[in-house]
Coordinates of C-alpha atoms in Angstrom, one line a residue:
M64 CA -32.1 -43.4 -35.1
A65 CA -29.2 -42.7 -37.5
K66 CA -31.6 -42.6 -40.5
L67 CA -33.9 -40.1 -38.7
L68 CA -31.0 -37.8 -38.0
L69 CA -29.8 -38.0 -41.6
K70 CA -33.3 -37.1 -42.8
L71 CA -33.4 -34.1 -40.5
Q72 CA -30.0 -33.0 -41.7
R73 CA -31.1 -33.1 -45.3
Y74 CA -34.3 -31.4 -44.5
F75 CA -32.6 -28.4 -42.8
R76 CA -30.1 -28.1 -45.6
R77 CA -33.0 -27.5 -48.0
K78 CA -34.9 -25.2 -45.5
P79 CA -32.2 -23.1 -43.7
V80 CA -34.6 -20.4 -42.7
R81 CA -36.7 -22.9 -40.6
F82 CA -33.5 -24.2 -39.0
F83 CA -32.4 -20.8 -37.8
T84 CA -36.0 -20.1 -36.6
L85 CA -36.0 -23.2 -34.4
L86 CA -32.5 -22.3 -33.1
A87 CA -33.7 -18.8 -32.1
L88 CA -36.8 -20.2 -30.3
Y89 CA -34.5 -22.7 -28.5
L90 CA -32.2 -19.9 -27.2
A91 CA -35.1 -17.7 -26.2
A92 CA -36.6 -20.5 -24.2
G93 CA -33.3 -21.2 -22.5
S94 CA -33.0 -17.5 -21.6
L95 CA -36.4 -17.4 -20.0
V96 CA -35.6 -20.4 -17.9
F97 CA -32.3 -18.8 -16.8
L98 CA -34.1 -15.5 -15.9
H99 CA -36.8 -17.3 -14.0
S100 CA -34.3 -19.3 -11.9
G101 CA -32.3 -16.1 -11.0
F102 CA -35.4 -14.0 -10.2
S103 CA -35.1 -12.9 -6.5
G104 CA -38.7 -11.7 -6.1
E105 CA -40.2 -15.2 -5.7
P106 CA -43.9 -15.4 -5.1
R107 CA -44.9 -15.9 -1.4
V108 CA -47.6 -18.5 -0.6
P109 CA -49.4 -17.9 2.7
G110 CA -48.0 -20.1 5.4
S111 CA -44.8 -21.0 3.4
P112 CA -41.4 -20.5 5.1
R113 CA -39.5 -17.5 4.0
S114 CA -36.1 -17.9 2.4
P115 CA -33.0 -16.9 4.4
A116 CA -32.4 -14.0 2.1
A117 CA -35.8 -12.6 2.6
A118 CA -35.5 -13.0 6.4
A119 CA -32.8 -10.3 6.4
G120 CA -35.2 -7.6 5.2
P121 CA -35.0 -5.5 2.1
G122 CA -32.4 -3.1 3.4
L123 CA -29.9 -5.6 4.8
P124 CA -27.7 -8.3 3.4
Y125 CA -28.2 -11.9 4.4
L126 CA -26.0 -12.1 7.5
G127 CA -25.3 -15.8 7.0
V128 CA -22.8 -14.7 4.4
M129 CA -21.0 -12.8 7.0
Q130 CA -20.1 -16.0 8.9
L131 CA -17.7 -16.9 6.0
S132 CA -14.0 -15.9 6.1
R133 CA -13.3 -12.2 5.7
G134 CA -13.3 -11.1 2.1
F135 CA -15.2 -9.5 -0.7
K136 CA -17.4 -12.4 -1.6
A137 CA -20.2 -10.9 0.5
A138 CA -20.4 -8.0 -1.9
A139 CA -22.8 -9.8 -4.1
T140 CA -25.4 -9.8 -1.4
V141 CA -25.3 -6.1 -0.7
P142 CA -28.0 -4.1 -2.4
A143 CA -27.2 -0.9 -4.2
G144 CA -26.6 2.1 -1.9
G145 CA -25.9 -0.2 1.1
R146 CA -22.6 -0.4 3.0
R147 CA -20.5 -3.4 3.3
H148 CA -18.8 -4.5 6.6
G149 CA -16.7 -7.3 7.7
P150 CA -17.2 -9.9 10.5
W151 CA -15.2 -7.8 13.0
F152 CA -18.3 -5.7 13.6
R153 CA -21.1 -6.6 16.1
N154 CA -24.2 -8.1 14.6
T155 CA -26.7 -6.6 17.0
S156 CA -29.2 -5.0 14.7
R157 CA -32.7 -5.0 16.0
E158 CA -34.4 -3.3 13.1
P159 CA -37.8 -4.8 12.5
S160 CA -38.5 -6.1 9.0
D161 CA -40.5 -3.6 6.9
R162 CA -41.4 -6.1 4.3
G163 CA -44.7 -5.4 2.8
K164 CA -44.5 -1.6 3.5
P165 CA -45.0 0.6 0.4
R166 CA -41.7 1.7 -1.1
D167 CA -41.0 5.2 -2.3
N168 CA -39.6 4.6 -5.8
S169 CA -39.2 8.2 -6.7
G170 CA -35.8 9.0 -8.3
S171 CA -35.5 12.6 -7.1
R172 CA -33.3 12.0 -4.1
S173 CA -29.5 12.1 -4.5
R174 CA -27.3 9.0 -4.2
A175 CA -26.1 10.3 -0.8
L176 CA -29.6 10.4 0.5
R177 CA -30.4 7.0 -0.9
G178 CA -27.6 5.5 1.1
R179 CA -28.7 7.2 4.4
S180 CA -31.2 4.5 5.4
G181 CA -28.5 1.8 4.9
R182 CA -26.2 3.8 7.2
E183 CA -28.8 4.1 9.9
K184 CA -29.7 0.4 9.9
E185 CA -26.0 -0.6 10.2
E186 CA -25.0 1.8 13.0
D187 CA -24.3 -1.1 15.4
R188 CA -21.6 -2.4 13.1
A189 CA -20.0 0.8 11.5
R190 CA -21.7 4.1 12.1
Y191 CA -21.4 6.7 9.4
I192 CA -20.8 10.0 11.2
G193 CA -20.5 12.4 8.3
C194 CA -18.5 14.3 5.8
Y195 CA -15.4 16.1 7.1
E196 CA -12.9 18.6 5.8
D197 CA -9.3 17.4 5.1
N198 CA -6.1 18.8 3.8
T199 CA -2.7 17.4 2.9
R200 CA -0.7 19.2 5.5
Q201 CA -3.0 18.6 8.6
R202 CA -4.8 15.3 8.1
T203 CA -8.2 14.8 9.8
L204 CA -7.3 11.2 10.5
R205 CA -3.6 10.8 11.4
G206 CA -3.1 7.1 11.5
M207 CA -2.3 4.6 8.8
S208 CA -3.3 5.4 5.2
F209 CA -3.2 3.6 1.9
F210 CA -4.4 4.3 -1.7
D211 CA -6.0 2.2 -4.4
Y212 CA -7.1 4.1 -7.5
K213 CA -8.7 1.0 -9.0
K214 CA -10.3 -1.2 -6.4
M215 CA -11.0 0.9 -3.3
T216 CA -14.2 0.0 -1.4
V217 CA -15.8 1.1 1.8
F218 CA -15.5 -2.4 3.2
R219 CA -11.8 -2.6 2.4
C220 CA -11.0 0.6 4.1
Q221 CA -13.0 -0.3 7.2
D222 CA -11.5 -3.7 7.3
N223 CA -7.9 -2.4 7.2
C224 CA -8.5 0.2 9.8
A225 CA -10.3 -2.2 12.1
E226 CA -7.7 -4.8 11.9
R227 CA -5.1 -2.3 13.2
G228 CA -7.3 -1.2 16.1
Y229 CA -8.3 2.2 14.9
L230 CA -11.6 3.9 15.9
Y231 CA -12.3 5.7 12.7
A232 CA -12.0 5.0 8.9
G233 CA -12.3 7.7 6.3
L234 CA -12.4 7.6 2.5
E235 CA -11.4 10.5 0.2
F236 CA -11.1 11.1 -3.6
G237 CA -12.9 7.8 -4.2
A238 CA -9.6 5.9 -3.7
E239 CA -7.8 7.0 -0.5
C240 CA -8.3 5.4 2.9
Y241 CA -7.3 7.1 6.2
C242 CA -7.4 5.6 9.7
G243 CA -7.2 7.3 13.1
H244 CA -8.2 7.5 16.7
K245 CA -9.4 11.1 16.7
I246 CA -11.2 13.4 14.2
Q247 CA -9.3 16.7 14.0
A248 CA -11.3 18.8 11.5
P249 CA -14.8 20.3 11.3
N250 CA -17.8 18.9 9.4
A251 CA -18.5 19.7 5.8
S252 CA -21.7 19.6 3.8
E253 CA -22.9 16.1 2.8
S254 CA -23.1 17.3 -0.8
E255 CA -19.3 17.8 -0.8
C256 CA -18.7 14.0 -0.3
N257 CA -19.8 13.2 -3.8
M258 CA -17.2 10.9 -5.4
E259 CA -18.0 7.3 -6.1
C260 CA -15.7 4.6 -4.8
K261 CA -13.3 3.3 -7.5
G262 CA -14.1 -0.3 -6.6
E263 CA -17.9 0.0 -6.1
R264 CA -19.9 2.8 -7.8
S265 CA -22.9 2.3 -5.6
N266 CA -21.1 3.8 -2.6
T267 CA -19.6 7.2 -1.8
C268 CA -15.9 7.6 -0.9
G269 CA -15.5 11.2 0.1
G270 CA -14.7 14.0 -2.3
V271 CA -12.0 16.5 -3.1
N272 CA -10.3 17.2 0.3
R273 CA -13.4 15.7 1.9
L274 CA -13.6 12.5 4.0
S275 CA -16.6 10.1 4.4
V276 CA -15.9 9.1 8.0
Y277 CA -17.1 5.9 9.8
R278 CA -16.8 5.0 13.5
L279 CA -15.8 1.4 13.8
E280 CA -17.7 -0.5 16.5
L281 CA -15.3 -3.4 17.2
A282 CA -16.7 -6.8 18.2
Q283 CA -14.4 -6.9 21.3
E284 CA -13.0 -4.0 23.2
S285 CA -9.7 -6.0 23.5
A286 CA -9.3 -5.7 19.8
R287 CA -8.7 -2.0 20.3
R288 CA -5.0 -2.5 21.0
Y289 CA -1.8 -0.9 19.7
G290 CA 0.4 -4.0 19.8
S291 CA 2.2 -3.2 16.5
A292 CA 4.4 -0.5 18.0
I293 CA 7.9 -0.6 16.6
F294 CA 10.9 -0.6 19.0
R295 CA 13.3 2.2 18.0
G296 CA 16.0 1.7 20.7
C297 CA 17.6 3.3 23.8
F298 CA 18.5 7.0 23.5
R299 CA 20.0 9.7 25.8
R300 CA 17.5 12.3 27.0
P301 CA 17.7 15.4 24.8
E302 CA 18.7 18.6 26.4
N303 CA 15.4 20.4 25.8
V304 CA 13.3 17.4 26.5
S305 CA 10.1 19.4 27.1
I306 CA 10.4 20.9 23.6
A307 CA 11.6 17.8 21.9
L308 CA 8.9 15.6 23.5
P309 CA 6.2 18.2 24.4
T310 CA 3.6 15.9 25.9
S311 CA 4.2 13.9 29.0
Q312 CA 2.4 12.2 31.9
L313 CA 3.4 10.7 35.2
M314 CA 2.6 6.9 35.3
L315 CA 3.4 5.3 38.6
N316 CA 2.3 1.9 37.2
M317 CA 4.3 2.3 34.0
S318 CA 4.3 -0.3 31.2
V319 CA 5.1 -0.2 27.5
D320 CA 1.5 -0.7 26.5
K321 CA 0.3 2.2 28.8
C322 CA 2.8 4.6 27.4
V323 CA 2.2 3.6 23.8
D324 CA -1.6 3.8 24.3
F325 CA -1.2 7.3 25.8
C326 CA 0.9 8.7 23.0
T327 CA -1.3 7.0 20.4
E328 CA -4.3 8.7 21.9
K329 CA -2.5 12.0 21.8
E330 CA -1.7 11.4 18.1
F331 CA 2.1 11.3 18.4
P332 CA 4.3 8.8 16.4
L333 CA 6.9 8.4 19.2
A334 CA 6.4 7.1 22.8
A335 CA 9.4 7.5 25.1
L336 CA 9.5 5.7 28.4
A337 CA 11.5 7.6 31.1
G338 CA 11.1 5.6 34.3
T339 CA 7.7 6.6 35.6
T340 CA 7.2 9.3 33.0
C341 CA 5.8 8.8 29.6
R342 CA 6.8 11.3 26.9
C343 CA 5.4 11.8 23.4
G344 CA 6.6 13.7 20.4
F345 CA 8.0 13.6 16.8
P346 CA 11.5 12.8 15.5
S347 CA 13.1 16.2 15.1
T348 CA 16.5 17.9 15.0
L349 CA 16.4 18.0 18.8
F350 CA 15.6 14.3 19.0
P351 CA 16.7 12.7 15.6
L352 CA 17.0 9.1 16.9
H353 CA 20.4 8.6 15.1
E354 CA 22.7 7.9 18.0
R355 CA 21.5 4.8 19.8
E356 CA 22.9 3.9 23.2
D357 CA 23.6 0.5 24.8
E358 CA 20.2 -1.0 25.7
Q359 CA 21.6 -1.9 29.1
L360 CA 21.4 1.8 30.0
C361 CA 17.6 1.6 29.6
A362 CA 17.3 -1.8 31.4
H363 CA 15.2 -0.5 34.4
K364 CA 12.2 -2.7 35.2
C365 CA 8.7 -1.3 34.7
A366 CA 6.6 -0.9 37.8
A367 CA 3.6 -2.7 36.3
E368 CA 5.5 -5.3 34.2
E369 CA 8.3 -7.3 35.8
F370 CA 9.8 -8.5 32.5
E371 CA 9.7 -5.1 30.6
S372 CA 12.2 -2.3 30.6
C373 CA 10.9 1.3 31.0
G374 CA 14.1 3.4 30.7
S375 CA 15.1 6.0 33.2
A376 CA 15.2 9.8 33.6
D377 CA 18.4 10.0 31.6
F378 CA 18.0 7.2 29.1
L379 CA 14.7 6.9 27.2
L380 CA 13.3 3.7 25.7
V381 CA 11.6 4.8 22.5
Y382 CA 8.8 3.1 20.5
Q383 CA 7.1 4.1 17.3
T384 CA 3.3 4.1 17.6
Q385 CA 0.8 3.5 14.9
V386 CA 0.2 7.2 14.4
Q387 CA 1.4 8.3 11.0
D388 CA 3.8 11.2 10.9
N389 CA 2.1 13.5 8.3
R390 CA 4.9 16.0 8.0
C391 CA 6.1 14.2 4.9
M392 CA 2.9 12.7 3.4
D393 CA 1.8 15.6 1.2
R394 CA 2.8 15.2 -2.5
R395 CA 2.0 17.1 -5.7
F396 CA 3.3 17.7 -9.2
L397 CA 6.0 20.4 -9.8
P398 CA 4.5 23.9 -9.9
S399 CA 6.5 24.7 -13.1
R400 CA 8.2 22.6 -15.8
A401 CA 11.4 21.1 -14.6
K402 CA 14.6 22.6 -16.2
Q403 CA 16.4 19.3 -16.3
L404 CA 15.4 15.6 -16.6
V405 CA 16.8 13.5 -13.8
A406 CA 16.8 9.8 -14.1
L407 CA 16.4 7.3 -11.3
A408 CA 18.2 4.5 -13.0
S409 CA 18.6 1.0 -11.7
F410 CA 18.7 -2.6 -12.8
P411 CA 15.3 -4.3 -12.3
G412 CA 15.0 -5.6 -8.7
A413 CA 17.4 -3.0 -7.3
G414 CA 14.8 -1.2 -5.2
N415 CA 13.7 1.5 -7.7
T416 CA 10.1 1.6 -6.5
W417 CA 11.2 1.9 -2.9
A418 CA 13.6 4.7 -3.8
R419 CA 10.7 6.5 -5.6
H420 CA 8.7 6.2 -2.4
L421 CA 11.5 7.7 -0.3
I422 CA 12.1 10.6 -2.8
E423 CA 8.4 11.5 -3.0
L424 CA 8.2 11.7 0.8
A425 CA 11.5 13.6 1.1
T426 CA 10.7 16.2 -1.6
G427 CA 6.9 16.3 -1.6
F428 CA 6.8 15.9 -5.4
Y429 CA 5.7 12.9 -7.5
T430 CA 8.2 10.8 -9.4
G431 CA 7.6 9.8 -13.0
S432 CA 8.4 6.7 -15.1
Y433 CA 9.9 5.9 -18.5
Y434 CA 7.2 3.2 -18.6
F435 CA 3.6 2.9 -17.4
D436 CA 2.7 0.5 -14.7
G437 CA -1.0 0.5 -13.8
S438 CA -0.5 -1.3 -10.5
L439 CA 1.9 1.4 -9.3
Y440 CA -0.5 4.2 -10.4
N441 CA -3.3 2.5 -8.5
K442 CA -1.2 2.3 -5.4
G443 CA -0.5 6.1 -5.3
F444 CA 2.3 6.8 -7.7
K445 CA 0.3 9.4 -9.6
G446 CA 3.3 10.5 -11.8
E447 CA 3.1 7.1 -13.4
R448 CA 0.6 8.3 -16.0
D449 CA 2.6 11.4 -17.1
H450 CA 4.8 11.2 -20.1
W451 CA 8.4 11.0 -18.9
R452 CA 9.2 14.3 -20.7
S453 CA 6.3 16.2 -19.2
G454 CA 8.5 18.0 -16.7
R455 CA 5.9 17.7 -14.0
T456 CA 7.8 15.1 -11.9
I457 CA 11.0 15.4 -9.8
C458 CA 12.8 12.4 -11.4
I459 CA 12.1 9.6 -13.9
K460 CA 12.3 5.9 -13.1
T461 CA 14.1 3.9 -15.9
H462 CA 15.8 0.6 -16.4
E463 CA 17.1 1.5 -19.8
S464 CA 20.8 1.2 -20.5
G465 CA 21.4 2.2 -24.2
Q466 CA 23.5 5.2 -25.1
K467 CA 20.7 7.1 -26.8
E468 CA 18.3 6.6 -23.8
I469 CA 20.9 7.5 -21.2
E470 CA 21.9 10.7 -23.1
S471 CA 18.3 11.8 -23.0
F472 CA 18.7 12.7 -19.3
D473 CA 20.6 15.7 -17.9
S474 CA 21.7 13.8 -14.7
A475 CA 20.9 10.6 -12.9
I476 CA 20.8 8.8 -9.6
L477 CA 22.2 5.3 -10.3
L478 CA 20.9 2.8 -7.8
I479 CA 23.1 -0.3 -7.5
R480 CA 22.2 -3.5 -5.5
N481 CA 23.9 -6.7 -4.8
P482 CA 23.3 -8.8 -7.9
Y483 CA 22.4 -11.9 -5.9
K484 CA 19.7 -10.1 -4.1
A485 CA 18.6 -8.0 -7.2
L486 CA 18.2 -11.1 -9.4
M487 CA 16.1 -12.9 -6.8
A488 CA 14.0 -9.8 -6.3
E489 CA 13.3 -9.3 -10.0
F490 CA 12.5 -13.0 -10.4
N491 CA 10.0 -12.7 -7.6
R492 CA 8.5 -9.6 -9.2
K493 CA 8.3 -11.3 -12.6
Y494 CA 6.4 -14.3 -11.3
G495 CA 4.8 -13.0 -8.2
G496 CA 4.1 -9.2 -8.6
H497 CA 5.6 -6.2 -6.9
I498 CA 5.3 -7.6 -3.4
G499 CA 4.7 -11.2 -4.1
F500 CA 7.0 -14.3 -4.5
A501 CA 7.7 -16.7 -7.3
A502 CA 6.3 -20.2 -6.8
H503 CA 8.6 -23.0 -5.8
A504 CA 8.1 -24.7 -9.2
H505 CA 9.6 -21.6 -10.9
W506 CA 12.8 -21.8 -8.8
K507 CA 13.1 -25.5 -9.5
G508 CA 12.1 -25.4 -13.2
K509 CA 13.9 -24.1 -16.2
E510 CA 12.7 -20.5 -15.6
W511 CA 15.4 -19.7 -13.0
P512 CA 18.5 -20.8 -14.9
E513 CA 17.3 -19.1 -18.1
F514 CA 16.5 -16.0 -16.1
V515 CA 20.0 -15.8 -14.5
A516 CA 21.7 -16.5 -17.9
N517 CA 19.8 -13.6 -19.5
Y518 CA 19.7 -11.0 -16.6
A519 CA 23.1 -11.4 -14.9
P520 CA 25.1 -9.9 -17.8
W521 CA 22.5 -7.0 -17.9
W522 CA 23.2 -6.2 -14.2
A523 CA 26.8 -5.4 -15.2
T524 CA 26.2 -3.7 -18.5
H525 CA 23.5 -1.5 -17.0
T526 CA 25.9 0.0 -14.5
L527 CA 28.8 0.2 -17.0
D528 CA 26.7 2.0 -19.6
W529 CA 25.4 4.6 -17.1
L530 CA 29.0 5.3 -15.9
R531 CA 30.2 5.7 -19.4
F532 CA 27.4 7.7 -21.1
G533 CA 25.7 9.5 -18.1
R534 CA 26.4 13.2 -17.9
K535 CA 26.2 13.7 -14.1
V536 CA 25.7 10.4 -12.2
L537 CA 25.3 10.0 -8.4
V538 CA 25.9 6.4 -7.4
V539 CA 23.9 5.2 -4.5
H540 CA 24.2 1.6 -3.2
F541 CA 20.9 0.0 -2.1
E542 CA 22.7 -1.4 0.9
D543 CA 24.0 2.0 2.0
L544 CA 20.5 3.5 1.6
K545 CA 19.1 0.9 4.0
R546 CA 22.0 1.3 6.5
D547 CA 22.1 5.1 6.6
L548 CA 18.9 6.3 5.0
F549 CA 19.2 9.9 6.3
A550 CA 22.6 10.7 4.8
Q551 CA 22.0 8.9 1.5
L552 CA 18.6 10.6 1.1
Q553 CA 20.3 14.0 1.7
R554 CA 22.7 13.3 -1.2
M555 CA 19.8 12.3 -3.5
V556 CA 17.7 15.3 -2.6
A557 CA 20.6 17.6 -3.2
L558 CA 21.1 16.3 -6.7
L559 CA 17.4 16.9 -7.4
G560 CA 17.8 20.5 -6.5
V561 CA 15.3 20.6 -3.7
P562 CA 16.1 22.2 -0.3
A563 CA 16.4 19.4 2.2
C564 CA 14.1 19.9 5.2
Q565 CA 15.6 18.1 8.2
D566 CA 12.3 17.4 9.9
R567 CA 10.8 16.1 6.6
L568 CA 13.8 13.7 6.2
L569 CA 13.4 12.5 9.8
C570 CA 9.7 11.9 9.0
V571 CA 10.7 9.8 6.0
E572 CA 12.8 7.5 8.3
G573 CA 9.6 6.6 10.2
Q574 CA 7.6 5.9 7.0
K575 CA 10.4 4.4 5.0
D576 CA 8.9 1.0 4.2
G577 CA 5.8 2.1 2.4
N578 CA 3.5 -0.3 0.6
F579 CA 5.9 -1.9 -1.8
K580 CA 8.4 -3.6 0.5
R581 CA 8.3 -7.4 0.6
S582 CA 8.0 -9.0 4.0
G583 CA 11.5 -10.4 3.4
L584 CA 12.9 -12.7 0.8
R585 CA 11.1 -16.0 1.2
K586 CA 13.6 -18.4 2.6
L587 CA 14.2 -21.2 0.1
E588 CA 15.1 -24.7 1.3
Y589 CA 18.2 -24.6 -1.0
D590 CA 20.6 -22.1 -2.5
P591 CA 19.2 -21.2 -6.0
Y592 CA 22.7 -20.3 -7.3
T593 CA 24.8 -23.1 -8.7
P594 CA 28.6 -22.9 -8.5
E595 CA 28.7 -22.0 -12.2
M596 CA 26.2 -19.1 -11.7
R597 CA 28.3 -17.8 -8.8
K598 CA 31.5 -17.9 -10.8
T599 CA 29.9 -15.9 -13.6
I600 CA 28.2 -13.4 -11.3
G601 CA 31.5 -13.0 -9.3
A602 CA 33.3 -11.9 -12.5
Y603 CA 30.6 -9.3 -13.2
I604 CA 30.9 -7.9 -9.7
R605 CA 34.7 -7.5 -10.1
T606 CA 34.2 -5.7 -13.4
V607 CA 31.7 -3.2 -11.9
D608 CA 33.9 -2.7 -8.9
A609 CA 36.9 -1.8 -11.1
A610 CA 34.8 0.6 -13.2
L611 CA 33.6 2.4 -10.0
K612 CA 37.1 2.7 -8.6
L613 CA 38.4 3.9 -12.0
R614 CA 36.1 7.0 -11.6
N615 CA 37.3 7.6 -8.0
L616 CA 34.1 6.2 -6.5
S617 CA 33.8 3.7 -3.7
G618 CA 33.7 0.2 -5.0
V619 CA 30.9 -2.3 -4.4
P620 CA 30.1 -3.1 -0.7
E621 CA 32.0 -6.1 0.7
D622 CA 28.8 -8.2 1.1
Y623 CA 28.6 -8.4 -2.7
Y624 CA 31.3 -11.1 -2.6
P625 CA 30.1 -14.5 -1.1
R626 CA 32.0 -15.7 1.9

């Protein structure tokens, strides 16, 4: 055998053209075998059983895939022009198979018309109801919303809205998803919903200020619940209650769910229980939700729920519904070039992305960045792509701390956070993404000690450099921003030179978390900081504290120091 191989080797060395010819024939034969095995139009023999895929008909995906866990793997089975849906829809389609009917292969119809048959066949699961007008000030669907300028799909939007119990899902600009319980705008021409989805070009995701709207037919009526209402507290009844909370209804069998459901249906973000009266409205200067009362003042049993409190005529028990307060959701670029460059400076992990979210909601203008982060742009920070000197954004995110870089800005908001929390947050971001977490192996391995050794000194020098070289610096502590968002945001907006609209700031309080807040630092089974680390970081804290007080500023919060 060895002699035979040796002879072949010598032969092909003398005849290289024949070798490459045989190689090409071999590859061609392999390609034909591969194409044959993947060919879906297999020949049908009379009397032979049909494949599962064929049983679904030419216009529908094989529904057996839908029995898998919810996800995007089912996408591969969806033909072009079809719509994808998750397992939370009914599978009650009774469409007869039209296999064998002649197909119209003419290419004259538009992509919107090609997808119409798919919509009609899937009405029992998610019914496409049309193209609707939309605008940034009065949204057509006023529930939850989220953006993804890279991976948005029809399925993903429907899935997110259905999981939260909404009746409608709408897609706009190819990348924006809106949910709601009521459509509050007129129809538009189908031709105006003409933008491809960013994550699947075979489907349409609305247009410019146009929504492609679906009605979500939930598998169970009980899934249409509003159980994610947020408890805001007990508050004294405002003086002009009929103006502050304009919609109300008498409910003799009052319960929290009934009042929340009523206000959600009426498209209000606040549900206030006042004994046997349910009141709905928005946070406003008449009812700002800033002065909470003792919850015992609202501890009056509900008529329909023995273990729930329903407030009283004088003290209201307030919940935040799923309805999104759209008074602060419109954002745009500055209409004219900014006269000054304002930095939003922070050490990494100090909450810069969250602060940008708050500033954009409070001012209505996009924020920019000294860098470019594609993941942030894809999630809705449209100023991320602009050059930081473009002058189109209200402020510029930066982690820089050199003298030259700092002096490039006319003023700055300096965001400072507890170094113990900031270091852990940045470590999580580095190894887990903006809202993810580092793996346990990273905490236990050499990565964490090396990270602390390199980043802890930077936490101190970053603040010291901005205090030294910054021209006009407003210091904001992350902890103060969390504790008193309204007052701190007023200070930040004033430095940016934008008139502070009170109702808009109150709206921000209800939307403060955004899409870039971790669910909470993952609890470790041990303290990641060694005594040596704490000793070093404690010295940096004292240095920063002294530098702040030297400039007649308040020092670092007390919780910076370990007890």
